[in-house]
PDB file of C-alpha atoms (C1' of nucleotides) in Angstrom:
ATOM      1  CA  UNK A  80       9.262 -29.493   7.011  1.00  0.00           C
ATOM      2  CA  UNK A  81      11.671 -28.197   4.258  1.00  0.00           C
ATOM      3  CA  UNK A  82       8.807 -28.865   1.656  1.00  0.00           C
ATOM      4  CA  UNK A  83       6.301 -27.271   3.841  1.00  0.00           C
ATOM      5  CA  UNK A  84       8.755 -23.807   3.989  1.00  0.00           C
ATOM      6  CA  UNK A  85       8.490 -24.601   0.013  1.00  0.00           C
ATOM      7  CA  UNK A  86       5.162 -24.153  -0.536  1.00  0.00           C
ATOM      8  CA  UNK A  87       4.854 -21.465   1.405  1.00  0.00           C
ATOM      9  CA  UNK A  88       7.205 -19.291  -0.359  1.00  0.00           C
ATOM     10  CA  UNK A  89       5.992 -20.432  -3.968  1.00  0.00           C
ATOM     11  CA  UNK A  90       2.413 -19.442  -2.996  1.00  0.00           C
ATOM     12  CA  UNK A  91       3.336 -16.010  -1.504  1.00  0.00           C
ATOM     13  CA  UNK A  92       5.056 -15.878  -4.978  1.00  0.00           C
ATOM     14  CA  UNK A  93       2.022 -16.400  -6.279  1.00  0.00           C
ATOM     15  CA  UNK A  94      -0.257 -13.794  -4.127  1.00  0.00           C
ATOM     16  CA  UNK A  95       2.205 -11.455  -4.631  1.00  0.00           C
ATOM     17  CA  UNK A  96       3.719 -11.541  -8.328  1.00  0.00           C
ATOM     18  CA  UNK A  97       4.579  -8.067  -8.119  1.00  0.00           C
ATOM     19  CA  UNK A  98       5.889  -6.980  -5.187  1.00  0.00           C
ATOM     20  CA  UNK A  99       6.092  -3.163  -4.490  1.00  0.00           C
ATOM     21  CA  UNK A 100       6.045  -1.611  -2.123  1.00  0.00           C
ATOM     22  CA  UNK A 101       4.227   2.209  -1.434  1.00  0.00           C
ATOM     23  CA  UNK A 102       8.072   3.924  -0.575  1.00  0.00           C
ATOM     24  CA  UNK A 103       9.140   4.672  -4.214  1.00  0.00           C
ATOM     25  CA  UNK A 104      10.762   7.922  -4.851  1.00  0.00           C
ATOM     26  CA  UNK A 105      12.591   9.057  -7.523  1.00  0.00           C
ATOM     27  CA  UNK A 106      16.284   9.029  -6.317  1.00  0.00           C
ATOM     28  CA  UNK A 107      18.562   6.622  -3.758  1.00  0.00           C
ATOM     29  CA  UNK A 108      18.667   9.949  -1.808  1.00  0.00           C
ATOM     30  CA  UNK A 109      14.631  10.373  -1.296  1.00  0.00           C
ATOM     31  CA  UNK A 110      14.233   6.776  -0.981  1.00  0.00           C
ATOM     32  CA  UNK A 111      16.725   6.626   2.105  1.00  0.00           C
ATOM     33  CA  UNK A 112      15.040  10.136   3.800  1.00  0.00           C
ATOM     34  CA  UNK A 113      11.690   8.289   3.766  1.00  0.00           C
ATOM     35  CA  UNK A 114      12.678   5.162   5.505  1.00  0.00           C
ATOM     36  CA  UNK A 115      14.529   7.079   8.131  1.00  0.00           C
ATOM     37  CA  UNK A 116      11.267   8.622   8.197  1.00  0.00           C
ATOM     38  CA  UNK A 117       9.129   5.476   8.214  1.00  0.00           C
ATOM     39  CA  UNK A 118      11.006   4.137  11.524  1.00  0.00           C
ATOM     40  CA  UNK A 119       7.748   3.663  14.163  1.00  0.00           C
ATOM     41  CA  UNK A 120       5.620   5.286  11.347  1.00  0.00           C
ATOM     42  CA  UNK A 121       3.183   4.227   9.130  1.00  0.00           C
ATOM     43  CA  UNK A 122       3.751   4.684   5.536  1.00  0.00           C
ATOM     44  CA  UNK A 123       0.064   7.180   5.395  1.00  0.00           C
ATOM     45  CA  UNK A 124       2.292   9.641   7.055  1.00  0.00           C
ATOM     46  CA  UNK A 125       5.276   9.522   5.368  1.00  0.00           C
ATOM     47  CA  UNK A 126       3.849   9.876   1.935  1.00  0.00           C
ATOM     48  CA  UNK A 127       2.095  12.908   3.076  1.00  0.00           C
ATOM     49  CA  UNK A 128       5.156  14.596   4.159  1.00  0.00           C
ATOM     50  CA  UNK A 129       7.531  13.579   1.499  1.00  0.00           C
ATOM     51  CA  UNK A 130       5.173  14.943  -1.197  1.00  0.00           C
ATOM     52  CA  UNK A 131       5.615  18.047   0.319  1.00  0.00           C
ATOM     53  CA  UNK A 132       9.273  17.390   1.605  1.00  0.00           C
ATOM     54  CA  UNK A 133      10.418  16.207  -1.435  1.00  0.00           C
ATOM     55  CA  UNK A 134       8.767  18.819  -3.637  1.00  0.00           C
ATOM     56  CA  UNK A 135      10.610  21.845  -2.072  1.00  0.00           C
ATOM     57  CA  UNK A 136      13.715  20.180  -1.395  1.00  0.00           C
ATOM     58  CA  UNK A 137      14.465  17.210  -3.844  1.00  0.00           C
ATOM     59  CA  UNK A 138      17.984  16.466  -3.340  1.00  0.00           C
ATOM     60  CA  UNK A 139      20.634  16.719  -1.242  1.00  0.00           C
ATOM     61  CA  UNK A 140      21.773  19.720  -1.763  1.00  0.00           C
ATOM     62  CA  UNK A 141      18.532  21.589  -1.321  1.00  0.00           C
ATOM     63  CA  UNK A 142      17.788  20.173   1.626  1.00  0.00           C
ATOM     64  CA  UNK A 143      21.052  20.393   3.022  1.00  0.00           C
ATOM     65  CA  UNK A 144      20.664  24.171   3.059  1.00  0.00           C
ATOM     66  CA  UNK A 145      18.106  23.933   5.978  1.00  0.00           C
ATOM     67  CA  UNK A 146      18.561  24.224  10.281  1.00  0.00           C
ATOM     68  CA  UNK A 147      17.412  21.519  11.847  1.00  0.00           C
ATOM     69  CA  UNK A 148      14.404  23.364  12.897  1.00  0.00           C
ATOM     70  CA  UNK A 149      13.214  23.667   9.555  1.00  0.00           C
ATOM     71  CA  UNK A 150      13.682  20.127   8.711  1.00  0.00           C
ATOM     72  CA  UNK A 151      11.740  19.798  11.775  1.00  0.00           C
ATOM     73  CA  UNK A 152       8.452  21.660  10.385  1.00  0.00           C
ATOM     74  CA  UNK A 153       8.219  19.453   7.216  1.00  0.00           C
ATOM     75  CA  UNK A 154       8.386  16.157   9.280  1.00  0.00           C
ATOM     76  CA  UNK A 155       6.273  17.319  12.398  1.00  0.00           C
ATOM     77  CA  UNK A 156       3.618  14.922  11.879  1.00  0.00           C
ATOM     78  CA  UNK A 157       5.498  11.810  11.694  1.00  0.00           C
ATOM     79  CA  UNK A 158       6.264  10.747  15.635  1.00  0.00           C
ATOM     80  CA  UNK A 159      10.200  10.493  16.910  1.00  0.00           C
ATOM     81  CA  UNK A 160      10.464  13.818  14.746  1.00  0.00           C
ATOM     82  CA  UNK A 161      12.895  15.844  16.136  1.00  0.00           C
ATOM     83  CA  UNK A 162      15.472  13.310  16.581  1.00  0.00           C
ATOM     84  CA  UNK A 163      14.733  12.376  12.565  1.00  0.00           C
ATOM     85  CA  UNK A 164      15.166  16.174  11.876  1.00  0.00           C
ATOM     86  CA  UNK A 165      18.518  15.822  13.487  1.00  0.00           C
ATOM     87  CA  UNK A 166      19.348  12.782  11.823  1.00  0.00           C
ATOM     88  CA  UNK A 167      18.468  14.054   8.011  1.00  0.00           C
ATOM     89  CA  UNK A 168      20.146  16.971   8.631  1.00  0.00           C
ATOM     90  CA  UNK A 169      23.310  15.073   9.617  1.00  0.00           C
ATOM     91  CA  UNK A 170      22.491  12.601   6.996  1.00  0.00           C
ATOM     92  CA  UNK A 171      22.566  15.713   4.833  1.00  0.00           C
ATOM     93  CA  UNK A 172      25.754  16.718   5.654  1.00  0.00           C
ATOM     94  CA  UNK A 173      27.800  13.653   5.866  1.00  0.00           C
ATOM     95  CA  UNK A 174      26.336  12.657   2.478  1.00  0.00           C
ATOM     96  CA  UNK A 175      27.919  16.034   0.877  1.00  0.00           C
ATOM     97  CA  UNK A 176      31.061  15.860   2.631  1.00  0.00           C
ATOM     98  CA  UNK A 177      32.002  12.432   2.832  1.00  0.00           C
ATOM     99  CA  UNK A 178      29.971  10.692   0.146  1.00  0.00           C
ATOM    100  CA  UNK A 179      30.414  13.357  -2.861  1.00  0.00           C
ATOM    101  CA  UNK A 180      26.565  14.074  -2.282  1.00  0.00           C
ATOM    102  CA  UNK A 181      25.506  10.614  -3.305  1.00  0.00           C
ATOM    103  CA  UNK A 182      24.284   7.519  -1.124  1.00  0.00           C
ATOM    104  CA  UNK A 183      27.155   4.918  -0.306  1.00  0.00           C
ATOM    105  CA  UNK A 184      25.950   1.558  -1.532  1.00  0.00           C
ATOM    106  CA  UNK A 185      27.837  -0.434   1.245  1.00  0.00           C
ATOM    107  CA  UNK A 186      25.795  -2.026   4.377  1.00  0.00           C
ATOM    108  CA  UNK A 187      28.950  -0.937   6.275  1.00  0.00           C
ATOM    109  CA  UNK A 188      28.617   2.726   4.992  1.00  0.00           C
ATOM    110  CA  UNK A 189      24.876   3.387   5.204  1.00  0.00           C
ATOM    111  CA  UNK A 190      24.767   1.770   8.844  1.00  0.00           C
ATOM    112  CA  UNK A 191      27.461   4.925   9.796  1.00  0.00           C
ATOM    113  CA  UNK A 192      24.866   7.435   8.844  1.00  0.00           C
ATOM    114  CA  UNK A 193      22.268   8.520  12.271  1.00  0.00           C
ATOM    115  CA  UNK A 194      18.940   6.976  12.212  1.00  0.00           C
ATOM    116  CA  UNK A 195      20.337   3.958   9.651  1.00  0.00           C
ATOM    117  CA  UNK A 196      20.027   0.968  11.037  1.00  0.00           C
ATOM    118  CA  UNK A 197      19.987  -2.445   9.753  1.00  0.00           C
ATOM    119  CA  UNK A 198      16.764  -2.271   8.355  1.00  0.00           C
ATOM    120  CA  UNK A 199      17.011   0.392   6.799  1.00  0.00           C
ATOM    121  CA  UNK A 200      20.204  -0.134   5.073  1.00  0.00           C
ATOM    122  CA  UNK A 201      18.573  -3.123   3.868  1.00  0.00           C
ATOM    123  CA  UNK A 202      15.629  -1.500   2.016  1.00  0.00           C
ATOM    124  CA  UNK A 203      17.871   1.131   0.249  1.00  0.00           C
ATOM    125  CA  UNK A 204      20.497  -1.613  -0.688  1.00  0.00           C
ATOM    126  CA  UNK A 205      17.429  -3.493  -2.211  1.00  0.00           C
ATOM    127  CA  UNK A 206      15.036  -0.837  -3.970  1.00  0.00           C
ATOM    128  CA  UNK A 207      17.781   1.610  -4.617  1.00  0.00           C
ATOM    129  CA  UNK A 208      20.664  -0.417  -6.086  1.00  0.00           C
ATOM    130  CA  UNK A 209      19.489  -3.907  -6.344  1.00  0.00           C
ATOM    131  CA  UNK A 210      21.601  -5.199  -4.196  1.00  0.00           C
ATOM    132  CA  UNK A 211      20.136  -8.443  -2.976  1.00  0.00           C
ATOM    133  CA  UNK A 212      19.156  -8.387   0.952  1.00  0.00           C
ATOM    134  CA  UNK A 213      16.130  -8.853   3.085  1.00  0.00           C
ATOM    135  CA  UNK A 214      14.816  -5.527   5.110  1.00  0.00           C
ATOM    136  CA  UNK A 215      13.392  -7.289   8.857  1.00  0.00           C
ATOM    137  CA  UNK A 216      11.020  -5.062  10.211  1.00  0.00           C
ATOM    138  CA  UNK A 217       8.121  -5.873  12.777  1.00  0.00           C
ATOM    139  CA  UNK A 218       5.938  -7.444   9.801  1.00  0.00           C
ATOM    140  CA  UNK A 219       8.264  -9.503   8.180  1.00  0.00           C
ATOM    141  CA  UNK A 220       9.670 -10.341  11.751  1.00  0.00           C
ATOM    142  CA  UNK A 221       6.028 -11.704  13.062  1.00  0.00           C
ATOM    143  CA  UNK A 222       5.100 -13.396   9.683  1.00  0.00           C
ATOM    144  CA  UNK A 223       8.437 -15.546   9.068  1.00  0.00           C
ATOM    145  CA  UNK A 224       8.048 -17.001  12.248  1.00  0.00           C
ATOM    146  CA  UNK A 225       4.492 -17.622  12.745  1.00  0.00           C
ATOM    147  CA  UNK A 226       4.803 -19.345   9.261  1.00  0.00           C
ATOM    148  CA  UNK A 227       7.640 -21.672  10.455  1.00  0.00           C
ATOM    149  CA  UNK A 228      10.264 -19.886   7.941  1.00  0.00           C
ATOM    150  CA  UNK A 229      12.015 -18.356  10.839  1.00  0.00           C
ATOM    151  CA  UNK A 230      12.253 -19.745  14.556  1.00  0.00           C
ATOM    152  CA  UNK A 231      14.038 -16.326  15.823  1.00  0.00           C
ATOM    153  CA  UNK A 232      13.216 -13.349  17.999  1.00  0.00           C
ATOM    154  CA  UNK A 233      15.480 -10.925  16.681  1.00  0.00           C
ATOM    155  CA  UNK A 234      15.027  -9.747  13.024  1.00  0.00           C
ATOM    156  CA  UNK A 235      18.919 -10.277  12.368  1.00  0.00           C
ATOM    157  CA  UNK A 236      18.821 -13.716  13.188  1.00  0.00           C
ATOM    158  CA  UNK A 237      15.726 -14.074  11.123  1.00  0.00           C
ATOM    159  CA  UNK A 238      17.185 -12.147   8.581  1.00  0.00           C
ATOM    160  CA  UNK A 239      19.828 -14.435   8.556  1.00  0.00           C
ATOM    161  CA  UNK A 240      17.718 -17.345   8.395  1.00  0.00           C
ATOM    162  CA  UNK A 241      15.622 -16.595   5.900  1.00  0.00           C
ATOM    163  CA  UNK A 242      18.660 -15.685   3.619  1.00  0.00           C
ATOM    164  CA  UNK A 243      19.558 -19.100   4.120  1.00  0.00           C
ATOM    165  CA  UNK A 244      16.129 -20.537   3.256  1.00  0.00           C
ATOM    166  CA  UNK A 245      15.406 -18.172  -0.118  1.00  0.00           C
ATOM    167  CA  UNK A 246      17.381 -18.350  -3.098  1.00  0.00           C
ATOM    168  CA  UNK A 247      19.218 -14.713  -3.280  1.00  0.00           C
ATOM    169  CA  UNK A 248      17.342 -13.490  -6.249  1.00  0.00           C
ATOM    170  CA  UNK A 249      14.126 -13.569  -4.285  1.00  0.00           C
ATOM    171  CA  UNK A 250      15.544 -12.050  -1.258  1.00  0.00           C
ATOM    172  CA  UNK A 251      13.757  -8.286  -2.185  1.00  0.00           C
ATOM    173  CA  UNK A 252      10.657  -9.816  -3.237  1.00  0.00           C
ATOM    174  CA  UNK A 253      10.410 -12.039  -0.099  1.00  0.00           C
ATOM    175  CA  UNK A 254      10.468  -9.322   2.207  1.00  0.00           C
ATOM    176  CA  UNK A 255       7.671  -7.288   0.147  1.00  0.00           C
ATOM    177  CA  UNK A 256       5.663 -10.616   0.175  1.00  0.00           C
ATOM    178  CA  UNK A 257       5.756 -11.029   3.673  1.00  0.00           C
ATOM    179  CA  UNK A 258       5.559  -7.562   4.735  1.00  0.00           C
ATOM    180  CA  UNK A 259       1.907  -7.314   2.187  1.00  0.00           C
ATOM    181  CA  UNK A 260       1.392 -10.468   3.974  1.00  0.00           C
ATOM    182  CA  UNK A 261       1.579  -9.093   7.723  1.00  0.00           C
ATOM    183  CA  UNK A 262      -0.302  -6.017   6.319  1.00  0.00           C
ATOM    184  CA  UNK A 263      -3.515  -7.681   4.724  1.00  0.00           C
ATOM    185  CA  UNK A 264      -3.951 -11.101   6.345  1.00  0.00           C
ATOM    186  CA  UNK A 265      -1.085 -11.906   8.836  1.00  0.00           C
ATOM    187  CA  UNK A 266      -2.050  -9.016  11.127  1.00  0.00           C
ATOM    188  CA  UNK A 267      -0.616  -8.758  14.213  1.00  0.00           C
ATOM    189  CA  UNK A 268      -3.955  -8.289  16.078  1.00  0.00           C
ATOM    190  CA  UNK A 269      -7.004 -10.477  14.738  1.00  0.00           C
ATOM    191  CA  UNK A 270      -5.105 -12.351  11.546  1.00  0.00           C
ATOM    192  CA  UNK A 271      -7.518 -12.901   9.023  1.00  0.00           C
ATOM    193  CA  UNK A 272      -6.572 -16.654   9.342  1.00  0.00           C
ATOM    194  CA  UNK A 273      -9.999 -17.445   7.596  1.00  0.00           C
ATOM    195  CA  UNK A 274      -8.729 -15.859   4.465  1.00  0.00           C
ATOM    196  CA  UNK A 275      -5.052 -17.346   4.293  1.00  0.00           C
ATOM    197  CA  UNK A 276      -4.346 -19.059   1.700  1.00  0.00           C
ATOM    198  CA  UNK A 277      -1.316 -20.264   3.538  1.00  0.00           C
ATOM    199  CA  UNK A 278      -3.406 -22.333   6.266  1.00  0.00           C
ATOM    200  CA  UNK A 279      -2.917 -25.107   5.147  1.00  0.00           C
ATOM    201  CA  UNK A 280       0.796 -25.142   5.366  1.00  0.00           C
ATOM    202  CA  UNK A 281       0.789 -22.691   8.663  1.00  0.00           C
ATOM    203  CA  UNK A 282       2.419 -24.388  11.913  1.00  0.00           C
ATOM    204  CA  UNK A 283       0.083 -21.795  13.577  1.00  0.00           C
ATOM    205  CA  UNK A 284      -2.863 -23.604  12.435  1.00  0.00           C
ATOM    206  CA  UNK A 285      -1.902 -27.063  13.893  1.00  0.00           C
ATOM    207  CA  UNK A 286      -0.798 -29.065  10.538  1.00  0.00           C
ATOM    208  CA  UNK A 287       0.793 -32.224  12.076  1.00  0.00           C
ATOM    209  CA  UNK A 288       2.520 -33.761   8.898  1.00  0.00           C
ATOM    210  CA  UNK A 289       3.724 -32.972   5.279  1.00  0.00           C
TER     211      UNK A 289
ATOM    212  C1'  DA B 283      17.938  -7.426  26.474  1.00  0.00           C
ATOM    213  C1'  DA B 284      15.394  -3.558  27.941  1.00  0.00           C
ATOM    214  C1'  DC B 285      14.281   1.132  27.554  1.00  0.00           C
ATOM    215  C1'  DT B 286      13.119   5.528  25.293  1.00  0.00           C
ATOM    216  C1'  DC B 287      11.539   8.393  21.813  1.00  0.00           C
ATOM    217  C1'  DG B 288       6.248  10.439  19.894  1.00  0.00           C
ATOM    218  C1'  DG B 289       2.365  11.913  16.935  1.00  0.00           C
ATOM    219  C1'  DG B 290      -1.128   9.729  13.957  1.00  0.00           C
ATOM    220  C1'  DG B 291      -4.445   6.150  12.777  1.00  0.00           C
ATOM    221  C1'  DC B 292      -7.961   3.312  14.015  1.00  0.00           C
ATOM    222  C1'  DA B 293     -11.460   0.610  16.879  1.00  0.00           C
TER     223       DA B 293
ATOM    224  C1'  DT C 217      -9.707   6.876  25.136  1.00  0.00           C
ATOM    225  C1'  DG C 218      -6.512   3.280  24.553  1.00  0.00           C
ATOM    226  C1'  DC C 219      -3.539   0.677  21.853  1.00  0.00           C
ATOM    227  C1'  DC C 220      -0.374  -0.016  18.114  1.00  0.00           C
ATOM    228  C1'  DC C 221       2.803   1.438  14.499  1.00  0.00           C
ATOM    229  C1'  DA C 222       7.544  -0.207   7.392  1.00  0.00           C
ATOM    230  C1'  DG C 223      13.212   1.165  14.186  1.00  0.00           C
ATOM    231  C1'  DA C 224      17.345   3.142  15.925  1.00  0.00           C
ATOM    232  C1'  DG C 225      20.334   4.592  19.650  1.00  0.00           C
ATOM    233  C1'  DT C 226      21.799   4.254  24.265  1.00  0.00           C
ATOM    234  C1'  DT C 227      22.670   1.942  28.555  1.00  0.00           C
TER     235       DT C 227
END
DNA sequence: AACTCGGGGCA
DNA sequence: TGCCCAGAGTT
């Protein structure tokens, strides 16, 4: 069992030596807009609107200096967007006055800011400061536990898990691997189970022993 | 734990 | 058209 979870992990090492993944931005700040953004959202959108978004109003401070409604009219075409407009521009604001304009690197801290949630917080903590933790979204959430490495049906119990099972320098890079994973063979519909190279090892697939 | 928010992408 | 999507907040 244990060795199974093994060789899993050392082969999605393997598919995926460098894990990326397509939110980079420049600053802490942009990087934590765009995954309030992502929430629900696919990553298509959100790169659309933060190369505008982002190219008008880079910081904090810029984009602090807009209503809500403006906010609004950059991020129209993601869905959920005028609760995010309310949330950046709180974001915005809380950021400036409580935070000396920068992002707080705490869990505790980033979780207090509107539309930051656990996953999110995990993603900046991770790409923006290196601090070691393990974002669970809906892909990494399906994938751990159809490949065994989870047996949860919340993502903070699976987050939880999987911390347990990966050694805390891979923690980033596991949830890029099985987030690329969930993206271009795990799918949630149809899984392109004929291409895994993971089969062999996949409870899903009906391997009895090893 | 279940429900709601929501427009875009894709078959 | 219909179905799903890199979640968070509220009840």
């Amino acid at each position: 069992m244990k060795q199974n979870k093994t060789k899993i992990l050392s082969i999605l090492s393997q598919l995926y030596p460098n894990p990326t993944t397509e939110l980079e931005f420049e600053t802490p700040f942009q990087l934590l807009i765009a995954t309030i953004l992502s929430a629900q959202c696919t990553d298509k959108v959100v790169n659309r609107i933060t190369s505008v978004f982002f190219c008008d109003h880079p910081d904090v401070y810029s984009m602090s200096s807009l209503t809500e409604e403006q906010i609004a009219g950059y991020i129209k075409s993601a869905g959920l967007w005028k609760t995010k407009a309310k949330h950046i521009k709180m974001v915005c604001e809380i950021l400036i006055n409580e935070h000396h304009g920068l992002v707080p690197q705490t869990r505790e801290e980033l979780e207090n800011l509107p539309g930051v949630g656990r996953k999110t917080a995990n993603v900046v903590l991770a790409n923006a400061f290196s601090i070691p933790a393990i974002a669970v979204d809906t892909h990494v959430q399906r994938v751990a536990n159809r490949l065994g490495l989870a047996q949860s049906k919340t993502p903070l119990r699976t987050e939880k898990q999987l911390m347990e099972l990966i050694p805390k320098h891979q923690w980033s890079d596991a949830h890029h691997w099985l987030i690329l994973h969930g993206r271009r063979v795990c799918r949630a519909q149809r899984p392109l189970c004929d291409q895994c190279p993971l089969l062999p090892y996949c409870p899903q697939n009906g391997l009895k022993s090893n």
